[in-house]
mmCIF file of C-alpha atoms in Angstrom:
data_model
loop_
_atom_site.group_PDB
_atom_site.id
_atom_site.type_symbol
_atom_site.label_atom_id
_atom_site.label_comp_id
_atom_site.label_asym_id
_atom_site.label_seq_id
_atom_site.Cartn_x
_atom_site.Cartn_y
_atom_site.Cartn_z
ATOM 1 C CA UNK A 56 226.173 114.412 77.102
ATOM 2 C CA UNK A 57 225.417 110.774 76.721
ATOM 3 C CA UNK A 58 221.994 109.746 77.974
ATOM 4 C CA UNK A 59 222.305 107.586 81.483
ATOM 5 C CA UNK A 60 221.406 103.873 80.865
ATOM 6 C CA UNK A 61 218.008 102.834 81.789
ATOM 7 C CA UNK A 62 217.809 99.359 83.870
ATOM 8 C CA UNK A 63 215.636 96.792 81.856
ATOM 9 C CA UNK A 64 213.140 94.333 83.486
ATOM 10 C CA UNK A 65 213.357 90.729 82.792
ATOM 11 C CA UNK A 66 210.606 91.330 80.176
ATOM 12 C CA UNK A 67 212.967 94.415 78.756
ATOM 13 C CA UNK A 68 210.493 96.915 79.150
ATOM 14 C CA UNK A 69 211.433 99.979 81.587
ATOM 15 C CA UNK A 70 209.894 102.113 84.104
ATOM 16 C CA UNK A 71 210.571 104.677 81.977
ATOM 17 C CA UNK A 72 208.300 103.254 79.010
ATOM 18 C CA UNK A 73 205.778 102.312 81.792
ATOM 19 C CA UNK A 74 206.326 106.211 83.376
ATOM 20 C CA UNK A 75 205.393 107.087 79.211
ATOM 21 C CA UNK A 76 202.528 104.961 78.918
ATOM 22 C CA UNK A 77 200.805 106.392 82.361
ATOM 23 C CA UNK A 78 202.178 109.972 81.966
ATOM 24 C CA UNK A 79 204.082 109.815 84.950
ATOM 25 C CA UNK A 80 208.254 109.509 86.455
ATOM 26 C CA UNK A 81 210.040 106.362 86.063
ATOM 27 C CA UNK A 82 210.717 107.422 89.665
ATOM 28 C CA UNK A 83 206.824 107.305 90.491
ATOM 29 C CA UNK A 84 206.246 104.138 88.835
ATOM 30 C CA UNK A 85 208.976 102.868 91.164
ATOM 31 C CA UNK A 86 207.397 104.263 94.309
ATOM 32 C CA UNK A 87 203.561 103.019 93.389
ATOM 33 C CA UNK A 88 205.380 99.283 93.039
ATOM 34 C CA UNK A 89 207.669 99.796 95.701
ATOM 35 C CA UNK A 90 205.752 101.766 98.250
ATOM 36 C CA UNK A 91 202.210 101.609 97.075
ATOM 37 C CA UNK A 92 201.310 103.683 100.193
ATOM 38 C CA UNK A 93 202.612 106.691 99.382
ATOM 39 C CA UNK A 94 200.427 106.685 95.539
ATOM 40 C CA UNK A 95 196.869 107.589 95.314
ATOM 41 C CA UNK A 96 194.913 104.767 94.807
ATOM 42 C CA UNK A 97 193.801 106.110 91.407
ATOM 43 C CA UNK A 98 197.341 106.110 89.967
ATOM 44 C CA UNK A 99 198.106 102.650 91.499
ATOM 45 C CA UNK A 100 195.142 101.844 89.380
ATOM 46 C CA UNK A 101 196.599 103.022 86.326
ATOM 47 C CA UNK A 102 200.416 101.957 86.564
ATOM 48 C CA UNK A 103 199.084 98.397 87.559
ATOM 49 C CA UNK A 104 197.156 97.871 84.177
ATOM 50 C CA UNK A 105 200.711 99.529 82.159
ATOM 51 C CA UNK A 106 202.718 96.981 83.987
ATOM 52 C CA UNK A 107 199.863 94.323 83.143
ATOM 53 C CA UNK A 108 199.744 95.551 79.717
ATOM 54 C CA UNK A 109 203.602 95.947 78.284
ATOM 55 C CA UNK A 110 204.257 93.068 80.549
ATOM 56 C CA UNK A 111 206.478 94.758 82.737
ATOM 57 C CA UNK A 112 208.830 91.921 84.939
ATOM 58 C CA UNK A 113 210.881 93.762 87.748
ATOM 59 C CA UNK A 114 214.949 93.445 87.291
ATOM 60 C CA UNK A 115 215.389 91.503 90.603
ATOM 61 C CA UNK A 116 219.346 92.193 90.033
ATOM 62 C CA UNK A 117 219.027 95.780 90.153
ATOM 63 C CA UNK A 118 216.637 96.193 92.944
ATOM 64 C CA UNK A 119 219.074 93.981 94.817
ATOM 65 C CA UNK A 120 221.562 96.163 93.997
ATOM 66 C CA UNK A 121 219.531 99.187 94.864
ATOM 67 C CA UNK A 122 218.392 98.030 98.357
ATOM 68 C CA UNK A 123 221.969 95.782 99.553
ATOM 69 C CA UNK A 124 219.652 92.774 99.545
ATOM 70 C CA UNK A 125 219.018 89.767 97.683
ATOM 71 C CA UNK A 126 215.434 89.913 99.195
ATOM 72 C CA UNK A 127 216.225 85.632 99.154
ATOM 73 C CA UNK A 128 215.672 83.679 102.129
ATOM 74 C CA UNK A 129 217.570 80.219 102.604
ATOM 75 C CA UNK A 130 215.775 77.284 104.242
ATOM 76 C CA UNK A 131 217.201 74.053 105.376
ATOM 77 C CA UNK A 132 215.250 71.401 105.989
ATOM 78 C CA UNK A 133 216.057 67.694 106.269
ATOM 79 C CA UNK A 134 213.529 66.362 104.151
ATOM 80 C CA UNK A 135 211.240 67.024 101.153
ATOM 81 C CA UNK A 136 209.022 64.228 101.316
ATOM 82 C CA UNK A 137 208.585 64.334 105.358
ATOM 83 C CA UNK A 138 204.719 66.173 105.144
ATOM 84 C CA UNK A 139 206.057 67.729 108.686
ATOM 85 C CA UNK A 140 208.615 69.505 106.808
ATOM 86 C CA UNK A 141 206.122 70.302 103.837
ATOM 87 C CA UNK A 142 204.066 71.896 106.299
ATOM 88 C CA UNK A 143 206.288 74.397 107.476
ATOM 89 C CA UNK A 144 207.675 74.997 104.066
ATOM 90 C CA UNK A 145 203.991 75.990 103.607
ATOM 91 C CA UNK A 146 203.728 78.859 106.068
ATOM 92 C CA UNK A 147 207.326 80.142 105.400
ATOM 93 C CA UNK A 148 206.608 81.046 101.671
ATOM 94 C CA UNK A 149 203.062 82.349 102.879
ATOM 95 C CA UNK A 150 205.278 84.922 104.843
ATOM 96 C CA UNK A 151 207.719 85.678 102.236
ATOM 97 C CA UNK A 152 205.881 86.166 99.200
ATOM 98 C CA UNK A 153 203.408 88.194 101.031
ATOM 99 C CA UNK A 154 206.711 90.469 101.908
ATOM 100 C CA UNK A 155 208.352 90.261 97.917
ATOM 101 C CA UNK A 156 211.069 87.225 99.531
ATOM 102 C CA UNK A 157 211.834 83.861 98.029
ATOM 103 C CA UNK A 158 212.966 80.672 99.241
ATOM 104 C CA UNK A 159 216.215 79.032 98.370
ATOM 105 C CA UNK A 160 216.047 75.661 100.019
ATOM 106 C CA UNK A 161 218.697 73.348 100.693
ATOM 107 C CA UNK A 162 217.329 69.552 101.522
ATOM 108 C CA UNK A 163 219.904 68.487 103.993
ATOM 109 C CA UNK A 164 218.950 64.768 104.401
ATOM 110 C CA UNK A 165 219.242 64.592 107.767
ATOM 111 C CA UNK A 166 223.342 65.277 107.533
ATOM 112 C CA UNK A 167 225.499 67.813 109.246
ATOM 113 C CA UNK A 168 227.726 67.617 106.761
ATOM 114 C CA UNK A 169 225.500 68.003 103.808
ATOM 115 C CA UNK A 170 224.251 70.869 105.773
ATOM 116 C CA UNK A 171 227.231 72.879 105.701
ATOM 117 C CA UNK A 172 228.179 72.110 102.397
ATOM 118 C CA UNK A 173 224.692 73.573 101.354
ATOM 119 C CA UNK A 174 225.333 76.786 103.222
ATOM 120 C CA UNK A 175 228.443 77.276 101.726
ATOM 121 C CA UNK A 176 226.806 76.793 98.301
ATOM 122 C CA UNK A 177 224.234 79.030 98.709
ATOM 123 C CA UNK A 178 226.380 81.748 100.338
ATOM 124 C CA UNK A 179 227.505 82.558 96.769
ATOM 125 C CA UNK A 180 223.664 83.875 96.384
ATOM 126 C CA UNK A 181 223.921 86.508 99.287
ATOM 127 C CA UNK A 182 220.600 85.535 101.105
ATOM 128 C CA UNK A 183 219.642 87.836 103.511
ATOM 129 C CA UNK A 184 218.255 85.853 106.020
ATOM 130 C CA UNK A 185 218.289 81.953 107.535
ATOM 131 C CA UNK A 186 215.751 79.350 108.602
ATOM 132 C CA UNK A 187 217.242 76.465 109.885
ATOM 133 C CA UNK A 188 215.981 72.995 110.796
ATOM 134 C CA UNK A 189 217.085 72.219 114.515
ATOM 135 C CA UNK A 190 219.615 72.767 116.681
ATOM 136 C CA UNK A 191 222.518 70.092 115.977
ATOM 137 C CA UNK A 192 224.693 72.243 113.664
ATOM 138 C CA UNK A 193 228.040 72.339 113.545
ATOM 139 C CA UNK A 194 230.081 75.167 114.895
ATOM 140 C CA UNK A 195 231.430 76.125 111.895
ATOM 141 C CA UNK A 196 228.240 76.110 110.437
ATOM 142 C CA UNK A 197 227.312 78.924 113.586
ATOM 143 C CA UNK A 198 230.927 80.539 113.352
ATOM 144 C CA UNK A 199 230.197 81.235 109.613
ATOM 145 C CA UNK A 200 226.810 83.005 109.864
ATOM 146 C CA UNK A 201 228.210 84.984 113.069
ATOM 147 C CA UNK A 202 231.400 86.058 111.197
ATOM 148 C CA UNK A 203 228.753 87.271 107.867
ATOM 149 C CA UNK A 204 226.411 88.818 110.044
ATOM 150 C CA UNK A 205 223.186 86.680 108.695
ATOM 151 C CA UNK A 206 220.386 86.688 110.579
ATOM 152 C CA UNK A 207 219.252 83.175 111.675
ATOM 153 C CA UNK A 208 216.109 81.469 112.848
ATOM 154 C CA UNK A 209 216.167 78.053 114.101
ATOM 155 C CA UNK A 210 212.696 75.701 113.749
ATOM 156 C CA UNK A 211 211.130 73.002 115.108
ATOM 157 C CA UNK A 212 212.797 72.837 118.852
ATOM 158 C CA UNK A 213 213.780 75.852 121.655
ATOM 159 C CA UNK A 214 217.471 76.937 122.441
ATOM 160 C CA UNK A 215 218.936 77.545 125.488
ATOM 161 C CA UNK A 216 222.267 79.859 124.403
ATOM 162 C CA UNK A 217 220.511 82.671 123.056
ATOM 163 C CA UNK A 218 219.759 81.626 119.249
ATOM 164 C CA UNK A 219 217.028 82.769 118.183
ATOM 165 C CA UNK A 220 213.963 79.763 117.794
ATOM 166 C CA UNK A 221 210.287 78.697 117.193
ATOM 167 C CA UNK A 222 209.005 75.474 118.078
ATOM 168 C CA UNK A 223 208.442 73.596 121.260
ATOM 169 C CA UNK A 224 209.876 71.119 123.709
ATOM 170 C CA UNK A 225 210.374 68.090 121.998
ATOM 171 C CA UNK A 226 211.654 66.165 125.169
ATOM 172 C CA UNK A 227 208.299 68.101 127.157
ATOM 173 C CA UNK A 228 206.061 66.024 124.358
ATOM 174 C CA UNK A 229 207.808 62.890 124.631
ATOM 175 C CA UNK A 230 207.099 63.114 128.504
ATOM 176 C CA UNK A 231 203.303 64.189 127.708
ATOM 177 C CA UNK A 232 202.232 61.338 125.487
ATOM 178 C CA UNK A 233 204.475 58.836 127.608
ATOM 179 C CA UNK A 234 202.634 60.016 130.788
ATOM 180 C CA UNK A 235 199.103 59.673 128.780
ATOM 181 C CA UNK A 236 199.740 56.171 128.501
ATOM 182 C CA UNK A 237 200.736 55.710 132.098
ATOM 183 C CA UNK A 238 197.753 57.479 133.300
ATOM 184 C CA UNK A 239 195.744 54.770 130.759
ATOM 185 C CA UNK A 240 197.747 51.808 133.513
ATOM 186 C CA UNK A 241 200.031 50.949 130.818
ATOM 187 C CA UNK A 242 203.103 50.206 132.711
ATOM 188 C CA UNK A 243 204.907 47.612 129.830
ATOM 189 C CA UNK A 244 205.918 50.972 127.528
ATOM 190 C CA UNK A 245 208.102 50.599 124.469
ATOM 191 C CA UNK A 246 209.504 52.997 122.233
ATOM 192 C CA UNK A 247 209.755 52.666 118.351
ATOM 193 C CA UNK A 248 212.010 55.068 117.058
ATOM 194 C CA UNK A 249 213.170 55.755 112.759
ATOM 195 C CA UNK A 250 215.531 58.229 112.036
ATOM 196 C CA UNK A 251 217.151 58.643 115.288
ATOM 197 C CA UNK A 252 217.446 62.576 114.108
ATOM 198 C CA UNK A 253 217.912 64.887 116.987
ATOM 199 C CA UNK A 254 214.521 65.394 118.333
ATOM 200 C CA UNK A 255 213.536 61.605 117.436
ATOM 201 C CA UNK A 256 216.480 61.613 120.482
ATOM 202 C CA UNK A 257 214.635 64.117 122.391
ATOM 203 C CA UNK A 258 211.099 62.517 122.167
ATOM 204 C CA UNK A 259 212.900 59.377 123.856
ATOM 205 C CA UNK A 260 214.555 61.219 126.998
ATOM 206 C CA UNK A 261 211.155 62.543 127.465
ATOM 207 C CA UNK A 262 209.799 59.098 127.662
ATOM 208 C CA UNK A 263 212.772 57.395 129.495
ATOM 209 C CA UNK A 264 212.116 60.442 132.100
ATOM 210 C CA UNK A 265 208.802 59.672 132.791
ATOM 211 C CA UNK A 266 209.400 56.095 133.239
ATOM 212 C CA UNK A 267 212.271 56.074 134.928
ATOM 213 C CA UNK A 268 210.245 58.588 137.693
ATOM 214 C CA UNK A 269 207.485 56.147 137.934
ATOM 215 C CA UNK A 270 210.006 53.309 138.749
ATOM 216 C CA UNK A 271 208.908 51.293 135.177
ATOM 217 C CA UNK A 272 211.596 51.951 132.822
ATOM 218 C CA UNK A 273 213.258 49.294 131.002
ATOM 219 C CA UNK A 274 215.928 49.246 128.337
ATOM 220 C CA UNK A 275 215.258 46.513 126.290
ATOM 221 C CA UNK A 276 211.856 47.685 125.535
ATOM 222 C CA UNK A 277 213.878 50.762 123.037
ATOM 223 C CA UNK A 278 213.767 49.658 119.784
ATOM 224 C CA UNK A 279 215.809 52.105 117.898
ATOM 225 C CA UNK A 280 216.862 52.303 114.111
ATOM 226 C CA UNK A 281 218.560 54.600 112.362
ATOM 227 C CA UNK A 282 216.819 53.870 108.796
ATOM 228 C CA UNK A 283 214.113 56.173 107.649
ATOM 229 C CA UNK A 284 210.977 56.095 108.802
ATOM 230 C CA UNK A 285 208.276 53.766 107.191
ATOM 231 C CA UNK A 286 205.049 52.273 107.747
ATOM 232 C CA UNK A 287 206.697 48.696 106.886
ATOM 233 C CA UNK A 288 209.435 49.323 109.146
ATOM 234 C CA UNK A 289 206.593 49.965 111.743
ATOM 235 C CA UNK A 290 204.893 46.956 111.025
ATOM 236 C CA UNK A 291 208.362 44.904 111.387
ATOM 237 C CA UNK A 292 209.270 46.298 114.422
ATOM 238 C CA UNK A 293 205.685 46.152 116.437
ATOM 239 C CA UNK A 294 205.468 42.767 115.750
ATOM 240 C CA UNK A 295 209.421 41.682 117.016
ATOM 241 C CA UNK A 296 208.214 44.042 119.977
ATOM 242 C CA UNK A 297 205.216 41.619 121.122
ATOM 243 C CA UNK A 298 207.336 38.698 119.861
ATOM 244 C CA UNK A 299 209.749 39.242 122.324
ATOM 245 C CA UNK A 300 208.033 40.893 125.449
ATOM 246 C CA UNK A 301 204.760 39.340 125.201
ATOM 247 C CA UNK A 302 204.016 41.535 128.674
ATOM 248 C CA UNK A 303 204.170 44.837 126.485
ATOM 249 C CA UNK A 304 201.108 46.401 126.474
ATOM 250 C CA UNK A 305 201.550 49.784 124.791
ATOM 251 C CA UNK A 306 203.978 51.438 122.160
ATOM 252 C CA UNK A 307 205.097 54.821 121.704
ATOM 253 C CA UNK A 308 206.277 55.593 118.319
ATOM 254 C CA UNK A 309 208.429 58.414 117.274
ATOM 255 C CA UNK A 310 206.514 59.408 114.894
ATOM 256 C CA UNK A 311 202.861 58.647 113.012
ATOM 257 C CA UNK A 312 203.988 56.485 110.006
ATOM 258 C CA UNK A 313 205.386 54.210 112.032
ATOM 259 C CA UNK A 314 202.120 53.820 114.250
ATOM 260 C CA UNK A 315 200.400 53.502 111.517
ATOM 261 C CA UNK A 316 202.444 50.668 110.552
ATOM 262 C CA UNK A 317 202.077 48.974 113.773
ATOM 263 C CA UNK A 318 198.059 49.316 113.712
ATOM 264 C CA UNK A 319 198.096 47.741 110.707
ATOM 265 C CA UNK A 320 200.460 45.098 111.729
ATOM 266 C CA UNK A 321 198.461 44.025 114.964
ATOM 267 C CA UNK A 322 195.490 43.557 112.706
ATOM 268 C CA UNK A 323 197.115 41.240 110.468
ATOM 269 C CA UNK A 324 197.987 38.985 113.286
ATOM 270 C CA UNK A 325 194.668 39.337 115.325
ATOM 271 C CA UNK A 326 195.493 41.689 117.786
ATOM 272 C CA UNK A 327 193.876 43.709 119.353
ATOM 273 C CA UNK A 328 194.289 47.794 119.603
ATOM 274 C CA UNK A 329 193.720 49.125 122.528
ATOM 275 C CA UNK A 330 193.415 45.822 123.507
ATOM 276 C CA UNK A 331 196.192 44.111 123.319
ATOM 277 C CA UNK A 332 198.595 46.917 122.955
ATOM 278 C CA UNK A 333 197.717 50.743 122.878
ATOM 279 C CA UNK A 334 199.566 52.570 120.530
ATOM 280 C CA UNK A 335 200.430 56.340 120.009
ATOM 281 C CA UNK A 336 201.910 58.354 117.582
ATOM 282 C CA UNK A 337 203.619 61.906 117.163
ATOM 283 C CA UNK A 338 202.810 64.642 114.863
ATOM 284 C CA UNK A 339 198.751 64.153 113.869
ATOM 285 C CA UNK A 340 199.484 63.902 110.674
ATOM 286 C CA UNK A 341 196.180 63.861 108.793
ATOM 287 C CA UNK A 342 195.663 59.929 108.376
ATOM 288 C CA UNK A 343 196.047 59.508 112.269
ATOM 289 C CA UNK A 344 192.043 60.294 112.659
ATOM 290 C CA UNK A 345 191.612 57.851 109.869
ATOM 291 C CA UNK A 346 193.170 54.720 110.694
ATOM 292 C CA UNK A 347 190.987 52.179 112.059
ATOM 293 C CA UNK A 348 191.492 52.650 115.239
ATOM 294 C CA UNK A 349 192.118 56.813 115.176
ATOM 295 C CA UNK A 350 195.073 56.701 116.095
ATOM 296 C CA UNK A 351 196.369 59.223 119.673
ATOM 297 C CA UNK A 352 198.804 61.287 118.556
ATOM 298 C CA UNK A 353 200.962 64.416 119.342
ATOM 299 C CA UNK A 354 199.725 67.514 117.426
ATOM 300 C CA UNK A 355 202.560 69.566 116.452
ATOM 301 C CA UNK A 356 202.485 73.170 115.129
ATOM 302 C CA UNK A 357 204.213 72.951 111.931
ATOM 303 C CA UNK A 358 202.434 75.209 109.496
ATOM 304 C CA UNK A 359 202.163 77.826 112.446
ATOM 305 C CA UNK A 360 206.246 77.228 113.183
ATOM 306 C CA UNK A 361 206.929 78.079 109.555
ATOM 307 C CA UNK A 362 204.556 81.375 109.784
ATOM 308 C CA UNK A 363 206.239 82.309 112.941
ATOM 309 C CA UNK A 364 209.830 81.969 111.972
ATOM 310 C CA UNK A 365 209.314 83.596 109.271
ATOM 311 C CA UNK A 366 207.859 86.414 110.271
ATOM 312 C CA UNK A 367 210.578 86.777 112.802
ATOM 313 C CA UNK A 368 213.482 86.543 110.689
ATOM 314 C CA UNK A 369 212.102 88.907 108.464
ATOM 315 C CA UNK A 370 212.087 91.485 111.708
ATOM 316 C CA UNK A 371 215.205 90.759 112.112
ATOM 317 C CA UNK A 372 216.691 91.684 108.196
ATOM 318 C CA UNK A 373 214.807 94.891 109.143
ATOM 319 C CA UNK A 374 216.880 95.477 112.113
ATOM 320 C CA UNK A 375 213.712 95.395 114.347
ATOM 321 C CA UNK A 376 214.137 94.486 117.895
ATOM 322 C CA UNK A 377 212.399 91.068 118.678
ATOM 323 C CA UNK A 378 210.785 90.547 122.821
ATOM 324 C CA UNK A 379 212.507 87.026 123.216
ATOM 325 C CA UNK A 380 214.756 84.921 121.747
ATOM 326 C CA UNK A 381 212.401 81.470 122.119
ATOM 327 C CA UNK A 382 209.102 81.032 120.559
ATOM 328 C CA UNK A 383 207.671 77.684 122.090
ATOM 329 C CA UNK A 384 204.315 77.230 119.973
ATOM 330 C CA UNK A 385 203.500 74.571 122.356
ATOM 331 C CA UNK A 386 201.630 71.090 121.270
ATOM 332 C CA UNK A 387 198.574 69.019 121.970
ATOM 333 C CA UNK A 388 197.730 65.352 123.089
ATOM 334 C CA UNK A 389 194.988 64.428 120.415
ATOM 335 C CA UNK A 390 193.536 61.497 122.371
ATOM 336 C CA UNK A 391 191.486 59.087 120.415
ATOM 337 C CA UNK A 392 190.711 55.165 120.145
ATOM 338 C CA UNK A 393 193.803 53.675 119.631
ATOM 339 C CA UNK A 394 195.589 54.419 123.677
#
């Protein structure tokens, strides 16, 4: 009878030759680098320095195959250069190596439609598992993973219909870091805003809330552009801002490159900060406490979001049961000399 095929590593070395070298089953090998639990420390020792040794690379096909997984996760984010985004990129692939998962990620650039088309793409890979930046798809893009049965984890904001999300209330910190400033007896409040992504959107109906309670919103002091965010851009806008409500005396900005921008802009022309203007950030990203002033920020979780989310879409491929549907990670007003 004709001897069964082994399966080859990537290295083409077997667990059979590594079962040989150790004196062991291929099917004990397997276990010890499988489910290192059930093999005496001792001969974990052993099959360890084989694998080390022949140079033993698992066949990531066949244990697919094997288990009905790709053990792949796919993340979309909107940005690769955004350090938020970098962040939580960080603590997701903490999560999944430490589990034997890696990352396929799709950089979306802020598009809907781009992030469909990646999802599509990278269906062809079989990925067992979603982490998704936001809340803004489209429904096809829902339909789809519904219809496949693909377990999904949305980041950075919390949904109301049941999806399953880590974050926190962007519109809740838009209102915090807006009232902050009111509570200073700023009353003159504008809003810089880049981007104009989703929770960019958010950040501003928190803020046009709080004003609008405390009987001091106006319109014209929104200054809204849908480019990407810069420091320059920051440093344009700040100074049109004072240029054309000289009675503004404080600025919320959407984010903390653009506040940055507009510290260094004020300085330029002589201004004052606080004095003049106040101005406050979002995200306490880590040159905020090293601008000249430090500038007051919003601290967002973003490492912790990535940890989180993945941890809970990896319950989830497991078939665990998870105790809610929203994580909110919650954020911080870092107050410091420049509100």
């Amino acid at each position: 009878m004709p001897r069964k095929p082994r399966l080859r590593s990537g290295s083409g070395v077997t667990l059979h030759d590594i079962g040989l070298e150790v004196g062991v089953s291929a099917i004990t090998v397997s276990r010890a680098l499988n489910s290192p639990e059930r093999v005496s420390e001792a001969l974990r020792d052993k099959i360890r320095e084989a694998v080390e040794r022949l140079g033993y690379v698992p066949n990531r096909s066949a244990r697919a195959l094997a288990s009905a997984r790709s053990q792949t996760v796919l993340v979309l984010i909107p940005s690769l250069t955004n350090t938020v985004f970098i962040d939580t990129l960080a603590g997701i692939e903490e999560v999944l190596r430490a589990a034997g998962y890696q990352m396929l990620i799709g950089n979306t650039h802020y598009s809907a439609d781009e992030e469909l088309q990646l999802l599509r793409a990278y269906l062809e890979h079989q990925p067992d598992g979603i982490l998704v930046t936001g809340l803004s798809q489209p429904q096809e893009f829902n339909s789809t993973l519904e219809r496949l049965g693909i377990p999904a984890v949305y980041m950075m904001d919390l949904a109301d219909d049941g999806r399953l999300c880590v974050g926190f209330s962007q519109e809740e910190a838009g209102a915090a870091i807006t009232s902050h400033l009111l509570a200073r007896g700023y009353r003159r409040i504008a809003f810089m805003g880049a981007q104009l992504d989703e929770r960019v959107l958010k950040r501003l109906d928190g803020y046009r809330d709080v004003l609008r309670a405390g009987q001091s919103y106006d319109a014209s002091l929104e200054y809204l552009d849908p480019a990407p965010s810069s420091m320059q851009m920051g440093a344009e806008m700040v100074e049109r801002i004072l240029h054309e409500h000289s009675d503004c005396d404080a600025v919320f900005c959407c984010n903390d490159d653009l506040a940055i921008g507009a510290i260094a802009q004020c300085q330029r022309l002589g201004l004052e900060v606080p004095g003049r203007v106040a101005i406050v950030g979002f995200n306490d990203l880590q040159p905020a406490g090293w601008v000249t002033p430090a500038l007051t920020t919003v601290a967002t979780p973003r490492y912790r979001i990535g940890v989180e989310a993945a941890r809970l879409l990896l319950d989830r491929i497991a078939g665990h049961a998870v105790a809610s549907s929203r994580l909110d990670l919650g954020f911080e007003i870092v107050v410091r000399a420049s509100s």
